[in-house]
Coordinates of C-alpha atoms in Angstrom, one line a residue:
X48 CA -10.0 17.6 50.0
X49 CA -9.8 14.5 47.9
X50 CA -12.4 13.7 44.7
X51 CA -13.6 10.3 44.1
X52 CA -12.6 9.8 41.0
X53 CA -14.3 6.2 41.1
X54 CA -18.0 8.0 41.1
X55 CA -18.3 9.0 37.6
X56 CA -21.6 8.4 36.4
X57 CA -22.6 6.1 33.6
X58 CA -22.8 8.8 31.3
X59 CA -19.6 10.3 31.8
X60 CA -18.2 6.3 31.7
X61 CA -20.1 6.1 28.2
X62 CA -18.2 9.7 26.7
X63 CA -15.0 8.8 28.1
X64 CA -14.9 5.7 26.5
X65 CA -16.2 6.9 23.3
X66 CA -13.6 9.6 23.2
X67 CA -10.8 6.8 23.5
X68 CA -12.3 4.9 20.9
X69 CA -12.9 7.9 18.3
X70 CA -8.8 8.9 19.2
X71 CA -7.5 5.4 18.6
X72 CA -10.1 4.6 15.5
X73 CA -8.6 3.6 12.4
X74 CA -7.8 5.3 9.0
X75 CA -11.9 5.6 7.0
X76 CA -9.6 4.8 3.7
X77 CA -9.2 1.4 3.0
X78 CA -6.1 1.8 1.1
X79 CA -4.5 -1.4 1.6
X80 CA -4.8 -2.5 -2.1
X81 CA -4.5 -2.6 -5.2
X82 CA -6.8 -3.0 -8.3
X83 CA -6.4 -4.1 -12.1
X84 CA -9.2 -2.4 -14.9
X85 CA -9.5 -2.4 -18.4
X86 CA -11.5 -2.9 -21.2
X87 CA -11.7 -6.1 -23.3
X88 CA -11.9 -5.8 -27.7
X89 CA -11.9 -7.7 -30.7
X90 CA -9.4 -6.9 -33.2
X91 CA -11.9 -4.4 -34.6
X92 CA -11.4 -2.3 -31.9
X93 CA -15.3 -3.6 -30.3
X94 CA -15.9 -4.3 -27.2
X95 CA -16.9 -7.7 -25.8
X96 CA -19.0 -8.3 -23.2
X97 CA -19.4 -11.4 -21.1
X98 CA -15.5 -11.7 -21.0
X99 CA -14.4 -14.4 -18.1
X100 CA -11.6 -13.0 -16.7
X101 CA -8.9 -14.4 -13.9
X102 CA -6.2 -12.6 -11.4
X103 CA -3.7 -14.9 -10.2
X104 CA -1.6 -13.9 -6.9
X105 CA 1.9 -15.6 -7.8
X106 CA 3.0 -16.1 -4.7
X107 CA 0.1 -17.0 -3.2
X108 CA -1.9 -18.9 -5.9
X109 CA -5.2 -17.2 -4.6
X110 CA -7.5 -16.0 -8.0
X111 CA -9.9 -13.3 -8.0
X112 CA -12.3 -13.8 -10.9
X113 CA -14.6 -11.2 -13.1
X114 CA -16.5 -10.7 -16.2
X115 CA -16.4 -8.1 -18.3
X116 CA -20.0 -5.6 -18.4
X117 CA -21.8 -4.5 -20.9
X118 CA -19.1 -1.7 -22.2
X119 CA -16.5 -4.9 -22.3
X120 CA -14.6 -3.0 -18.9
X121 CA -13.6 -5.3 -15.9
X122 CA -12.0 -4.0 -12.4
X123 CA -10.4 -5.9 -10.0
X124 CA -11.0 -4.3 -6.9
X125 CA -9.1 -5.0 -3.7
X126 CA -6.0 -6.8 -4.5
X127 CA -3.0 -7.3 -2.0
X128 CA 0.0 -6.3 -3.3
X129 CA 2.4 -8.5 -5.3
X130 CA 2.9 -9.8 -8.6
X131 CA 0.1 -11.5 -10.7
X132 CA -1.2 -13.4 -13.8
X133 CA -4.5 -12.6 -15.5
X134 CA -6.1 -14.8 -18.3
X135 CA -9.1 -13.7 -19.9
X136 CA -11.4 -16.5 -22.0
X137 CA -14.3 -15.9 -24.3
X138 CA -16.0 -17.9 -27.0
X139 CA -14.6 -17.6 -30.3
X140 CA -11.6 -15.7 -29.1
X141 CA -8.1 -17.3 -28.5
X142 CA -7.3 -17.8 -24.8
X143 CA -5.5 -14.8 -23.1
X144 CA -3.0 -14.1 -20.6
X145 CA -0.9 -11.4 -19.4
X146 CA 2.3 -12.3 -17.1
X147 CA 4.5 -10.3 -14.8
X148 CA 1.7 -7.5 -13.3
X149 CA 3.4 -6.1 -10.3
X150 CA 0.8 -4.1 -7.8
X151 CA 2.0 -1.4 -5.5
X152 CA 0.0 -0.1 -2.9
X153 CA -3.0 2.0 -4.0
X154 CA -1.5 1.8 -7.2
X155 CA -4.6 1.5 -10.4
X156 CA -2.9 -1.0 -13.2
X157 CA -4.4 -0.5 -16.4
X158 CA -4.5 -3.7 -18.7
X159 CA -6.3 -3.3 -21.7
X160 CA -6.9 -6.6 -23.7
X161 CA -7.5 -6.9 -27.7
X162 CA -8.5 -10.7 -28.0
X163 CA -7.5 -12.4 -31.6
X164 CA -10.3 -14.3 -33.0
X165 CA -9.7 -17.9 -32.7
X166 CA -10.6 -21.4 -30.7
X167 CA -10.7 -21.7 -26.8
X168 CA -7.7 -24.1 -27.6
X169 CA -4.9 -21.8 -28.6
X170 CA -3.6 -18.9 -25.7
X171 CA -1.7 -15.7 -26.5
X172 CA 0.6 -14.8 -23.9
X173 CA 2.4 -11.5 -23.1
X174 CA 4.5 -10.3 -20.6
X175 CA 3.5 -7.2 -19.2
X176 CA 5.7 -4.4 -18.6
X177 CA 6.4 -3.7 -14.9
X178 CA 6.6 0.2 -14.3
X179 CA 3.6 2.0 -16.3
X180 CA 2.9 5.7 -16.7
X181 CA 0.6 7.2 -13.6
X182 CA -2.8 7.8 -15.5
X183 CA -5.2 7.6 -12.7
X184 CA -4.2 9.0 -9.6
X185 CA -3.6 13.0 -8.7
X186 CA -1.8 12.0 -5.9
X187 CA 1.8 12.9 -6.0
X188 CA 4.1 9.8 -3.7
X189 CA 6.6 7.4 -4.7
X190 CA 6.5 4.1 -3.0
X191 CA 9.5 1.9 -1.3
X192 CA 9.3 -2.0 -1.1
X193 CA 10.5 -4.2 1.1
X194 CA 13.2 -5.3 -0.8
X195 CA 15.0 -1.9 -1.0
X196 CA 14.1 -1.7 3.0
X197 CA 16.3 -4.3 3.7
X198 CA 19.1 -3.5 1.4
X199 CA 19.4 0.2 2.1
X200 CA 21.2 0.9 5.8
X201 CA 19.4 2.0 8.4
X202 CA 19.9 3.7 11.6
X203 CA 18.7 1.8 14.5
X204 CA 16.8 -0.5 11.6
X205 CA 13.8 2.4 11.5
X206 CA 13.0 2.1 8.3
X207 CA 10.6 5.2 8.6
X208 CA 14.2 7.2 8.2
X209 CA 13.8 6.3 4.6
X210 CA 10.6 9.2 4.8
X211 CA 13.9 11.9 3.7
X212 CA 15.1 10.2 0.5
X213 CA 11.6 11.0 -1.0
X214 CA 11.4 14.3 -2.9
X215 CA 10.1 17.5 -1.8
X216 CA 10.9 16.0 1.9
X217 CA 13.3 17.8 4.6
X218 CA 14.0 16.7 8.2
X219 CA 12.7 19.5 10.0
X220 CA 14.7 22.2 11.7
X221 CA 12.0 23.0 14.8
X222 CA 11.4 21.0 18.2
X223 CA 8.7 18.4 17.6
X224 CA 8.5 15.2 15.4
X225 CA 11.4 13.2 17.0
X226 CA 14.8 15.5 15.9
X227 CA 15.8 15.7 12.3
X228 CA 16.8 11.9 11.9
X229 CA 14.6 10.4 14.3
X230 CA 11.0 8.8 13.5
X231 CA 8.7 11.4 12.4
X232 CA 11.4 14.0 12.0
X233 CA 10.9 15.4 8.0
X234 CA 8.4 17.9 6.3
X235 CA 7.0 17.3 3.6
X236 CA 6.4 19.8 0.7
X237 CA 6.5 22.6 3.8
X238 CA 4.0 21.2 6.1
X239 CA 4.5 21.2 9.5
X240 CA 6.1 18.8 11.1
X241 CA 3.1 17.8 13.5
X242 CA 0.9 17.3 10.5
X243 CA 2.5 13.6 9.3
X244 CA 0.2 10.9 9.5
X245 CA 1.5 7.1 10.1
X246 CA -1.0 4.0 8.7
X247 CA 0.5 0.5 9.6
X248 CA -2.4 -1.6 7.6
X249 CA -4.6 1.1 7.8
X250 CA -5.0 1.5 11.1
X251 CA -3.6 5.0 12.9
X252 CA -0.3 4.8 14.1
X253 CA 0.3 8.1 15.8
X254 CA 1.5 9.7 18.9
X255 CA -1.0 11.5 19.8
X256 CA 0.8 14.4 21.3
X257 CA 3.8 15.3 18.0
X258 CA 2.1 13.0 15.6
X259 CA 5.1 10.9 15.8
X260 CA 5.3 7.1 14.4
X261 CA 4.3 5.3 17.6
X262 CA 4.4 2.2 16.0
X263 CA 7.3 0.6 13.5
X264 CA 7.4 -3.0 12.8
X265 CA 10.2 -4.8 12.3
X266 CA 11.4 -3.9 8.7
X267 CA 12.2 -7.5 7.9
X268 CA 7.8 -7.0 8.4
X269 CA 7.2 -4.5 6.0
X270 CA 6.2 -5.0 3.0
X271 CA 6.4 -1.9 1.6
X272 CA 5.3 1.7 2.0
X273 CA 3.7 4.3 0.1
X274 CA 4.6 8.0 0.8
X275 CA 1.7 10.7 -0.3
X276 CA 3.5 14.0 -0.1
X277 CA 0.8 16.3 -2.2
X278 CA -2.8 15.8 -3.5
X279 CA -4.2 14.1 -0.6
X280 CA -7.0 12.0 -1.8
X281 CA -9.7 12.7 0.6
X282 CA -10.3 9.4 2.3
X283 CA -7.2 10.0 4.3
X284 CA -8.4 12.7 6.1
X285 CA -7.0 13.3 9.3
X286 CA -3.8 15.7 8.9
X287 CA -3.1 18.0 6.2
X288 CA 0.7 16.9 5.5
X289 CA 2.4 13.4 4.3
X290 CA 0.9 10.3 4.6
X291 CA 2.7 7.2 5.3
X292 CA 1.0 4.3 4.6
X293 CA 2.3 0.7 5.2
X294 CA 1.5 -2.5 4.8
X295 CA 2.6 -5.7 6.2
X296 CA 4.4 -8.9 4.3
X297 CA 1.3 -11.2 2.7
X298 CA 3.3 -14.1 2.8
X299 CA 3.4 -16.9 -0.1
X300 CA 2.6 -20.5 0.0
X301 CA 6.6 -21.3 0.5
X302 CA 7.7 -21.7 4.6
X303 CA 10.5 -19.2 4.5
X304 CA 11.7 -16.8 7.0
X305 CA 14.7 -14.1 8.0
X306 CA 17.3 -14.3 11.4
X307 CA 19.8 -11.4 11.9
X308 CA 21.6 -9.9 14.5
X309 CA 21.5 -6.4 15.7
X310 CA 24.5 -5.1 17.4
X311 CA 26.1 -1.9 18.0
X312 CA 28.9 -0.4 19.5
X313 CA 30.2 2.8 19.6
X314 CA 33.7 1.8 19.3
X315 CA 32.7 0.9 15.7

């Protein structure tokens, strides 16, 4: 005897569809960004309040603007990645500005400004060192960029090989995640296999049978990716072994693009 599938009732219509929705819902973390804090002195080591401050995307030219509170600190909150300018202006003070700020994903760059008393009319500028100690974040990961995805080789241009040359990570010697080179195929710190998680802008990239990649991007798309393999901040959430987060390319205000050819023989 045959079941009509096609008489479900509303209700059962209503879970169904819920159940899809919850499986294919997004990452809660918002972790697409970066962000720039600090606190703001005279050259008596005092805080100043009221502090106009500036972030300038280079590539971009998009500013985020703050002011500095009460205890002279300032955050930028939400920044894409990329490299940026910030000037800082008070009354009194001479004009400043810090150059060369690179952001990596979820990284926290801490810029702390003395100001030099002075007029509005003279500007001390410093250029700010790239790589800075981690201070602010338990999380143990390192992070590729885009740059070193294109210039390392890849097989099959899957750039979510480049998971194994992290360390504590292992391609994995059972049968799920993909086989030891394929996407998904590593552990991480001795998780299981099955317990990766894959973010493409935030959003749950996941098979949802071996927790596999289900989605890569081109990696002439990538912009870069960040790799958590220990001290998983809790707004990740949803599996208890690496995280893969990626992001796609921001784009700048120069028309510019990439062409190449794939091909591949095996008598090569």
């Amino acid at each position: 005897m045959q079941q009509n599938t096609s008489s479900l009732t509303p209700l059962a219509l209503a879970c169904v569809l819920a159940l899809a929705i919850g499986w294919s819902a997004p990452a809660a973390a918002d972790n697409l960004y970066a962000s720039i804090r600090g606190t703001v002195t005279d050259p008596s080591g005092a805080v100043i309040p009221g502090v106009k401050l500036s972030a300038t995307n280079i590539a971009t030219g998009i500013a985020y603007t703050t002011t500095t509170n009460k205890d002279g600190a300032f955050a930028f909150l939400q920044l894409p990645v990329g490299d940026y300018t910030v000037r800082s202006e008070a009354q009194g003070f001479e004009k400043f500005q810090s150059r060369g700020i690179h952001l990596d994903l979820n990284e926290v760059y801490a810029l702390n400004i003395k100001l030099a008393v002075g007029t509005v009319s003279q500007e001390l500028v410093v250029e700010s060192n790239p790589v800075q100690v981690e201070s602010t974040d338990m999380q143990l990961g390192t992070t590729i960029t885009g740059q070193q995805i294109v210039d390392l080789p890849l097989n099959g241009r899957d750039w979510t090989t480049l998971q194994q040359l992290q360390p504590g990570v292992v391609g994995q010697s059972d049968r799920f995640g993909g086989g030891s080179g394929g996407p998904g195929g590593y552990s991480g710190n001795g998780a299981e296999t099955q317990q990766n998680s894959f973010l493409i802008n935030g959003t749950d990239s996941n098979d949802a049978v071996l927790n596999t990649a289900l989605v890569t991007p081109s990696p002439d798309a990538i912009g870069e990716f960040r790799m958590v393999t220990s001290t998983i901040n809790p707004e990740y959430g949803r599996n208890s072994g690496t995280i893969i987060n990626a992001v796609i390319k921001n784009g700048s205000n120069q028309f510019h693009g990439d062409l190449f050819e794939f091909y591949r023989d095996t008598f090569l």
